[in-house]
Coordinates of C-alpha atoms and ligand atoms in Angstrom, one line a residue:
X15 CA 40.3 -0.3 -51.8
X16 CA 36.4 0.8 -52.4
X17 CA 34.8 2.5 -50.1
X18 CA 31.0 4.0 -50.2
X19 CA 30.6 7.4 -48.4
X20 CA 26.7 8.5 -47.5
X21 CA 26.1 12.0 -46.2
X22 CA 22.5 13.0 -45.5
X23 CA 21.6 16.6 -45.4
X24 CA 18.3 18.2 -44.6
X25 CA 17.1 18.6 -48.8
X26 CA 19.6 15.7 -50.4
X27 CA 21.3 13.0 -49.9
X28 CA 25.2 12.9 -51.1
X29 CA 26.7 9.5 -51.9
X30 CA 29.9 8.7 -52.9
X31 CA 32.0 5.8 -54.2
X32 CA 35.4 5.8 -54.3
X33 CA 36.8 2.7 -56.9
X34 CA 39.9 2.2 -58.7
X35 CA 41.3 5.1 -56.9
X36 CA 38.9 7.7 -58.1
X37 CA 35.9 9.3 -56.2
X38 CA 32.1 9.1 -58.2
X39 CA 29.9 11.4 -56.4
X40 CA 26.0 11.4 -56.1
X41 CA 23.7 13.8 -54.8
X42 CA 19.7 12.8 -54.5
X43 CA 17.7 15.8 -54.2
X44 CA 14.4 15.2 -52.0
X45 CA 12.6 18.4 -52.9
X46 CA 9.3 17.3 -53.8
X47 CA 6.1 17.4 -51.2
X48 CA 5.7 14.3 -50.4
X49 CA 9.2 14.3 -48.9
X50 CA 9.2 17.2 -47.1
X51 CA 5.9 16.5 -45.2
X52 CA 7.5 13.5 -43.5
X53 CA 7.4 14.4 -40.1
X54 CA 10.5 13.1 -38.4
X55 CA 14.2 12.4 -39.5
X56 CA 14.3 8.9 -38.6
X57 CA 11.0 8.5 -40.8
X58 CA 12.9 9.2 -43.8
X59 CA 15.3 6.1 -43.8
X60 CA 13.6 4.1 -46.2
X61 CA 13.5 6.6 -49.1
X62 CA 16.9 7.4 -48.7
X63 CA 18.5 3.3 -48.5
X64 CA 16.0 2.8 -51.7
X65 CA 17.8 5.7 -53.4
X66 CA 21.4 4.9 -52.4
X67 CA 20.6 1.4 -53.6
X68 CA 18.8 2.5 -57.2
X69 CA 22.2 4.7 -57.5
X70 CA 24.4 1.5 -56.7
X71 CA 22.0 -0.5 -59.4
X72 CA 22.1 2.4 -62.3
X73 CA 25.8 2.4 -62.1
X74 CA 26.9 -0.8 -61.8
X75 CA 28.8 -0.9 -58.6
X76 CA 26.6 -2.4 -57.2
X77 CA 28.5 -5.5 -57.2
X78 CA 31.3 -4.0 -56.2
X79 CA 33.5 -5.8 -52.9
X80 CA 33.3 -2.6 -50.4
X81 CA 35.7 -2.6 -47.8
X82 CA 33.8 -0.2 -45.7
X83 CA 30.8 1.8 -45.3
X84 CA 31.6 5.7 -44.2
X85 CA 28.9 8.3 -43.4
X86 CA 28.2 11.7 -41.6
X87 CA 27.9 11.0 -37.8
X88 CA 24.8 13.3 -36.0
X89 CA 23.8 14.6 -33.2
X90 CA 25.0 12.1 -30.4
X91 CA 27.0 12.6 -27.4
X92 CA 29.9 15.2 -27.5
X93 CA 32.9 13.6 -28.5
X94 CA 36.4 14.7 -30.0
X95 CA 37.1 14.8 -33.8
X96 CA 38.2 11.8 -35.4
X97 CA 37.0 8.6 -37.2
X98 CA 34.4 5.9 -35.1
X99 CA 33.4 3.0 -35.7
X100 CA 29.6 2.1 -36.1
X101 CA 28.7 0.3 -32.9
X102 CA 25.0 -0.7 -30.6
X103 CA 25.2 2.4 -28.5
X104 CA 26.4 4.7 -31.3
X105 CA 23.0 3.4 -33.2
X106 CA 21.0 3.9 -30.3
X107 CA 22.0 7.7 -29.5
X108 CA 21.4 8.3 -33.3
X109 CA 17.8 6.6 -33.1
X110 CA 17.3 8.5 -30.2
X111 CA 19.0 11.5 -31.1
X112 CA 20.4 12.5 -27.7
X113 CA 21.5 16.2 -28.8
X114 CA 18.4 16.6 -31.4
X115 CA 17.1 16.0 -34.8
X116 CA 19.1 16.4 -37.7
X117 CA 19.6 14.3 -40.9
X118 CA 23.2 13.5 -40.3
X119 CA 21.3 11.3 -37.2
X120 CA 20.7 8.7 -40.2
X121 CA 24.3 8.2 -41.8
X122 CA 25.6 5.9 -38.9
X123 CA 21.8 3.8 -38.7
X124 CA 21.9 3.6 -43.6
X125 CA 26.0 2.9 -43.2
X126 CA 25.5 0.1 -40.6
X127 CA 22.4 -1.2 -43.1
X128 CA 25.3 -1.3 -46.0
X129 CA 27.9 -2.2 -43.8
X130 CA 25.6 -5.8 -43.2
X131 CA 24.7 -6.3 -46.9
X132 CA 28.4 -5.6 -48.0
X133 CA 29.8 -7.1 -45.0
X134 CA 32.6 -4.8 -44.0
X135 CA 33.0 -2.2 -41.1
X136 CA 31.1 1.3 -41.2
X137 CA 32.2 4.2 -39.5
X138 CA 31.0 8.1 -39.3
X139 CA 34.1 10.7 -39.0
X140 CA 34.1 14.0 -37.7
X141 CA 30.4 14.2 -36.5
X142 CA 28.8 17.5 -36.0
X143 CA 28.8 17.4 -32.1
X144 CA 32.5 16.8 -31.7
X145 CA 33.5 19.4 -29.3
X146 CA 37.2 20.8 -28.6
X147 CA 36.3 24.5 -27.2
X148 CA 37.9 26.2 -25.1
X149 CA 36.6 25.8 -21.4
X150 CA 36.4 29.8 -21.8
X151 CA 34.5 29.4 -24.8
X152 CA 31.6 27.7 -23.2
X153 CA 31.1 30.0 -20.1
X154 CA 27.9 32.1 -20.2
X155 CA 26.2 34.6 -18.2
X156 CA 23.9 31.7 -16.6
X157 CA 25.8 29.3 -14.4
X158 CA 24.0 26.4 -15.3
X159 CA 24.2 27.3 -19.2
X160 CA 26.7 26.3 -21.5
X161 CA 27.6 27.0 -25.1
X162 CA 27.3 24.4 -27.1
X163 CA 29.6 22.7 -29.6
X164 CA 27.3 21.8 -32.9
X165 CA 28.9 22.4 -36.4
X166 CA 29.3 21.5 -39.8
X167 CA 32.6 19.5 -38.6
X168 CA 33.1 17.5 -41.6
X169 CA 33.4 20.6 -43.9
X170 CA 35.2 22.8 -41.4
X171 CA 37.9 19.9 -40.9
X172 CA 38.3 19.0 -44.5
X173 CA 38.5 22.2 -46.0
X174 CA 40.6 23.7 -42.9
X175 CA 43.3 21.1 -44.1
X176 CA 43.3 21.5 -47.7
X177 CA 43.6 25.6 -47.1
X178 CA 46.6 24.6 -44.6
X179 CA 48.1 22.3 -47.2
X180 CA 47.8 23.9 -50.1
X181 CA 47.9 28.0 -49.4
X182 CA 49.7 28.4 -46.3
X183 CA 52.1 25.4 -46.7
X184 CA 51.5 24.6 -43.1
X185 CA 50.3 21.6 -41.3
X186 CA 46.3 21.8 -40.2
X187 CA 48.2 21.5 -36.5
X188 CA 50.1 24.0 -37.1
X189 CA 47.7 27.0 -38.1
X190 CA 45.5 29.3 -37.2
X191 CA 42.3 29.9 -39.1
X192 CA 39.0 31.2 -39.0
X193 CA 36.6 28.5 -41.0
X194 CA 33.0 30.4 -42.2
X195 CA 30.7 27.8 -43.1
X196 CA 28.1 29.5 -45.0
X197 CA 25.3 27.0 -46.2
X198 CA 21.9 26.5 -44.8
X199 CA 23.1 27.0 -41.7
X200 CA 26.6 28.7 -41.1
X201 CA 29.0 28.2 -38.4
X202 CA 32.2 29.9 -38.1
X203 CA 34.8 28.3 -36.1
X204 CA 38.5 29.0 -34.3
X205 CA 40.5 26.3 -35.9
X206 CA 43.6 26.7 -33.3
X207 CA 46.5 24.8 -33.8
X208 CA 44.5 21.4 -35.3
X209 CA 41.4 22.4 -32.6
X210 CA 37.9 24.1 -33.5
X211 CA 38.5 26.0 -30.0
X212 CA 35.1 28.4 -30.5
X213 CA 32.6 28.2 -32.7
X214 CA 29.3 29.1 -32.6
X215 CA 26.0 26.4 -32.3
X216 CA 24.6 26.3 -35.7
X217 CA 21.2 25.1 -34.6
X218 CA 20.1 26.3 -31.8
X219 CA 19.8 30.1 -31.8
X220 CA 23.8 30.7 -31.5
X221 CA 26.0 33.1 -34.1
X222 CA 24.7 35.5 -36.7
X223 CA 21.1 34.3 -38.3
X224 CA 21.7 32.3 -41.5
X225 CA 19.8 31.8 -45.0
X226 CA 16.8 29.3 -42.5
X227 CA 18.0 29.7 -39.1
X228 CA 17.6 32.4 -36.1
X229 CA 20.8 32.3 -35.1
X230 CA 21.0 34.4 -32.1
X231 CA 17.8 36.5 -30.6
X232 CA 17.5 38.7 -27.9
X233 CA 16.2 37.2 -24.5
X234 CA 13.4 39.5 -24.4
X235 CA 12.1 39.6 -27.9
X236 CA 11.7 35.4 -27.1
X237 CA 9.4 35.8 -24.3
X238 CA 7.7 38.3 -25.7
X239 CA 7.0 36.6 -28.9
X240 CA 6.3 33.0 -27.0
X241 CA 4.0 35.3 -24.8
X242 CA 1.9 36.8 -27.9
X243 CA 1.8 33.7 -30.2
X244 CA 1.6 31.0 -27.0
X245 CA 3.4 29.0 -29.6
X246 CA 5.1 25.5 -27.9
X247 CA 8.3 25.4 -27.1
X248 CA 8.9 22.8 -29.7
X249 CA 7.4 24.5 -32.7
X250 CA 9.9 27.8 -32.0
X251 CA 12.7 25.3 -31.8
X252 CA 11.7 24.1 -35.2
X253 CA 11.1 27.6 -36.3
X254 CA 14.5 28.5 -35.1
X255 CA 16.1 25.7 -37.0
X256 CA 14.0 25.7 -40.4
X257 CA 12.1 28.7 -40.8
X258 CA 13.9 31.7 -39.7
X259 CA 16.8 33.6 -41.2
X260 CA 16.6 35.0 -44.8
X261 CA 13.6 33.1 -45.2
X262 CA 12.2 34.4 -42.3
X263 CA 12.3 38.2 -43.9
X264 CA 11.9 36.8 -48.1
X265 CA 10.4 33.8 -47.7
X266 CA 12.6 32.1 -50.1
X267 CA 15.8 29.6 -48.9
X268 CA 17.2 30.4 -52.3
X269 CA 20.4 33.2 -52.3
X270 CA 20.3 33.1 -55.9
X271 CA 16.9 34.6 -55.9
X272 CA 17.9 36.9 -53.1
X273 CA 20.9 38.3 -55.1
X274 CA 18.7 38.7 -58.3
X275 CA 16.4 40.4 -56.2
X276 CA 18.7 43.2 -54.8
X277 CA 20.4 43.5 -58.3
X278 CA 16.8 43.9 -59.9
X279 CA 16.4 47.1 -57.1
X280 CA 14.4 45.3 -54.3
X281 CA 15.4 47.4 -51.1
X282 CA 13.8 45.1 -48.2
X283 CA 16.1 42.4 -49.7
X284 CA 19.1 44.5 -49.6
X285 CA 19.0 45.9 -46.2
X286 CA 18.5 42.2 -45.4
X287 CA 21.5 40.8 -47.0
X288 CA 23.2 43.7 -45.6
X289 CA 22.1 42.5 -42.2
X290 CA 23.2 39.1 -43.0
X291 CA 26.9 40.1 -43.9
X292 CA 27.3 42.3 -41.1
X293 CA 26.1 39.4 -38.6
X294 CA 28.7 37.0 -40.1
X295 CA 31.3 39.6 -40.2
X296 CA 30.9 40.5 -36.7
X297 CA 31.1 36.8 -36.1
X298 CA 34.7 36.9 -37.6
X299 CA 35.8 39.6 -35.8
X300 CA 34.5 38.2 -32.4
X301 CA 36.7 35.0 -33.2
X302 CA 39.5 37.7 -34.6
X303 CA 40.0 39.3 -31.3
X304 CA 39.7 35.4 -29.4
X305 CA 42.7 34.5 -31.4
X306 CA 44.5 37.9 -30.3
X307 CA 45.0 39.1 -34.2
X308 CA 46.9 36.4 -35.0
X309 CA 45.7 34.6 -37.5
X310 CA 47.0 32.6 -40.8
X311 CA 43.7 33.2 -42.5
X312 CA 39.9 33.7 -43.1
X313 CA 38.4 30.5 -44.8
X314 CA 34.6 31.1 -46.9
X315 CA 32.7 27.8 -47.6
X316 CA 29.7 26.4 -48.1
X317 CA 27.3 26.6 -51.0
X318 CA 27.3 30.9 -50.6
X319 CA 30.5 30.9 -50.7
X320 CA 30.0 30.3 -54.7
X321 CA 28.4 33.9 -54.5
X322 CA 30.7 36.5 -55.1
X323 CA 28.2 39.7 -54.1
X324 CA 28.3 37.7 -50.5
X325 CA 31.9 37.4 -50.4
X326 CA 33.3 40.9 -51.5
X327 CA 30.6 42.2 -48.9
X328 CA 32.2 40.7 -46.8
X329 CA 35.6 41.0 -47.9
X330 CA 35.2 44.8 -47.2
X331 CA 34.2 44.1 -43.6
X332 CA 37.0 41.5 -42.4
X333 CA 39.4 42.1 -45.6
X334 CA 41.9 44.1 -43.2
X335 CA 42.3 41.1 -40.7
X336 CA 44.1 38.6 -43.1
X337 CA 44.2 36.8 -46.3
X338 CA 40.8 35.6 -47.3
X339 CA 40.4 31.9 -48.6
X340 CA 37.4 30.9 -50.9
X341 CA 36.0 27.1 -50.9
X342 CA 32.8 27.4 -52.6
X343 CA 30.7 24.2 -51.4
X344 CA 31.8 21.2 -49.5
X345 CA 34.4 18.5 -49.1
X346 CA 32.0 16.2 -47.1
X347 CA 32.1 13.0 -49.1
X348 CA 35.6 13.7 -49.6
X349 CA 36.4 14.2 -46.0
X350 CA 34.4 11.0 -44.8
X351 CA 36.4 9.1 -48.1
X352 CA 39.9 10.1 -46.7
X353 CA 38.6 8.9 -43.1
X354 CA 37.6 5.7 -43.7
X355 CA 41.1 5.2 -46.1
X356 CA 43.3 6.8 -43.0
X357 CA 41.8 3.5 -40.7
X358 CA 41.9 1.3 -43.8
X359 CA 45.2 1.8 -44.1
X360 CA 45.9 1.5 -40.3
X361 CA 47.4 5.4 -40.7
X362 CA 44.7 6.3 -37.5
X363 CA 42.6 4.1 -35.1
X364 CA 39.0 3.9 -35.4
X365 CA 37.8 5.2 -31.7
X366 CA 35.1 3.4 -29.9
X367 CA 31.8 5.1 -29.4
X368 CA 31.0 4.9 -25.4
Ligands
ATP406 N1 26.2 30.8 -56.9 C1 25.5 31.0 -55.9 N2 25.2 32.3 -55.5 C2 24.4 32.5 -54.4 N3 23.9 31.6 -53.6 C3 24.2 30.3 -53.9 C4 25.0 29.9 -55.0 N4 25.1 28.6 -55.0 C5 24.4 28.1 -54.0 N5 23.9 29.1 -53.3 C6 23.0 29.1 -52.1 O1 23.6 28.3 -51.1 C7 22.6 27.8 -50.2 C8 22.8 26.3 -50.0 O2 24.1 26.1 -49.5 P1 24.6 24.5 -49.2 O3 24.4 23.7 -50.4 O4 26.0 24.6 -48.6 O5 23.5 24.2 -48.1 P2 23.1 22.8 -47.4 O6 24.1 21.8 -47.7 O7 21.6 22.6 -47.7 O8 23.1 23.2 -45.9 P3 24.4 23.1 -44.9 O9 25.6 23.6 -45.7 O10 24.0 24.1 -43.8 O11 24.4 21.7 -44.5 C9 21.3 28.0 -50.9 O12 20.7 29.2 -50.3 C10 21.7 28.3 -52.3 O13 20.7 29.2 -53.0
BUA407 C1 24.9 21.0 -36.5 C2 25.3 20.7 -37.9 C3 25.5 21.9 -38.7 C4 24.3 22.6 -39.0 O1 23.4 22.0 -39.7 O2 24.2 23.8 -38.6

């Protein structure tokens, strides 16, 4: 069985193959200018199909007899967890991107552009906009506004799973955990019993701010600071998304820098990294007390998860709720690998996109 797994992010793109029973994995940075002044996701295609094709041609599998095409679903309609196949309107609601921009709108539109040269069947799994809250979880103080289900699904799935496996001896359905996804953006999610039950919106001004984005900001500091800048409603969203956060108060993206900066005596970027850990951990507690105390564990992933100043800090704040599980980084391509063998394999149906 070979399989080829794209997941597009917002600065690389990870690709992986999986041959002769092992998993190769890729990641294709796109740091440089010219890259980041393109303009709109759907723009980008092109330079990311050339690159996953030069990766196929330097390594030779480019030959190789795929049996399907896997990639990271985006922002379509809400749907519930699971593996779909790659179909018209699931290409349409990624052009379009019915619940926004994001670069995980292009894995479904590059895997279907595989899928047609390999000829075999592409599918996304586990897309960021799958939504199994809690009814409860989505009331607000606004009738006509709901919270929002958008989350770094793959990850919190994959990872949930292995930590259920592997620590707790347990089946994924049969736990309780609270999953802290802690990259560019972070999202920390309920994971009840095989369901992501609450979690909060990772991109649109929901949960504690992260290392680019708002996360969220009081009603009347928004007005005020729409009033005072007259600034469209469109550029705050993209400010909210991409240039808030930790880089809002250190203009850097980079926690490595951050961390040498508090160790080298920098105060601003220590009250801010304070801030940041006390948001997060306040984010755990909220989803402590939704689960009543009881709890199997606390999950840390994502790439600051690899930091250990972040994670004792926050150790000392949520330490006394439960065990504490470290994943540093992600288990994305892996996750979207063992998707596409589970249908393979006829373990799970593919579910149709409607
Ligand atoms: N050892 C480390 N110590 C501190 N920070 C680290 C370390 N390794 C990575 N990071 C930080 O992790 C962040 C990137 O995390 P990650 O790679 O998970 O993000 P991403 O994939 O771009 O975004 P997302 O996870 O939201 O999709 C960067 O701020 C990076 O500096
Ligand atoms: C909505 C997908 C996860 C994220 O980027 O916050």
């Amino acid at each position: 069985m070979n399989i080829l797994a794209v997941d597009p992010g917002s600065t690389s793109t990870k690709i992986g193959i999986y041959f002769n029973g092992k998993i190769y994995k890729h990641k294709v940075e796109h740091l440089d200018e010219n890259f980041l002044k393109i303009k709109t996701v759907v723009e980008q295609k092109d330079i990311r199909f050339d690159n996953i094709k030069q990766f196929l041609k330097d390594n030779n599998f480019e030959d190789v007899n795929f049996d399907a095409i896997v990639a990271r679903g985006g922002l379509i309609k809400s749907v519930e967890g699971g593996v779909y196949e790659v179909n018209e309107r699931l290409i349409e609601d990624l052009k379009k991107g019915v619940n926004g921009e994001h670069p995980a709108n292009l894995g479904g539109i590059l895997a279907r552009e595989f899928a047609e040269i390999y000829n075999c069947p592409a599918f996304i799994v586990d897309p960021p906009i799958i939504d199994e809250m809690w009814e409860i979880a989505k009331i607000t103080g606004v009738n006509s506004i709901t919270r929002k289900s958008k989350f770094h699904a793959l990850n919190h799935k994959e990872v949930a799973r292995r930590v259920a496996k592997e620590k707790l001896s347990k089946r994924y359905e049969d736990s309780i955990l609270i999953v802290a996804h802690m990259g560019g953006g972070i999202t920390i999610g309920l994971h009840y019993y095989g369901k992501v039950v609450d979690v909060n919106n990772g991109l649109d001004g929901d949960g504690p701010f992260a290392v680019e984005r708002a996360g969220s900001l009081p009603v009347d500091g928004i007005i005020e600071y729409l009033k005072n800048t007259e600034m469209s409603l469109d550029k705050f969203l993209k400010l909210v998304v991409k240039e808030s956060g930790i880089y809002s108060h250190l203009k850097t993206k980079d926690m490595i820098k951050v961390e040498d900066m508090v160790t080298g005596g920098d105060n601003e970027a220590e009250k801010v990294l304070d801030a940041f850990v006390y948001n997060i951990s306040k984010e755990i507690g909220g989803l402590f007390a939704a689960a009543k105390g009881k709890i199997d564990g606390i999950v840390l992933t994502g790439g600051l998860a690899n930091s250990k100043l972040i994670v004792e800090k926050i150790r000392d704040y949520v330490g006394f709720m439960s065990e504490i599980y470290v994943v540093p980084g992600e288990y994305e391509i892996e996750a979207l690998i063992n998707g596409a063998i589970r249908v393979l394999k006829g373990e799970e149906n593919a579910k149709i996109y409607e």
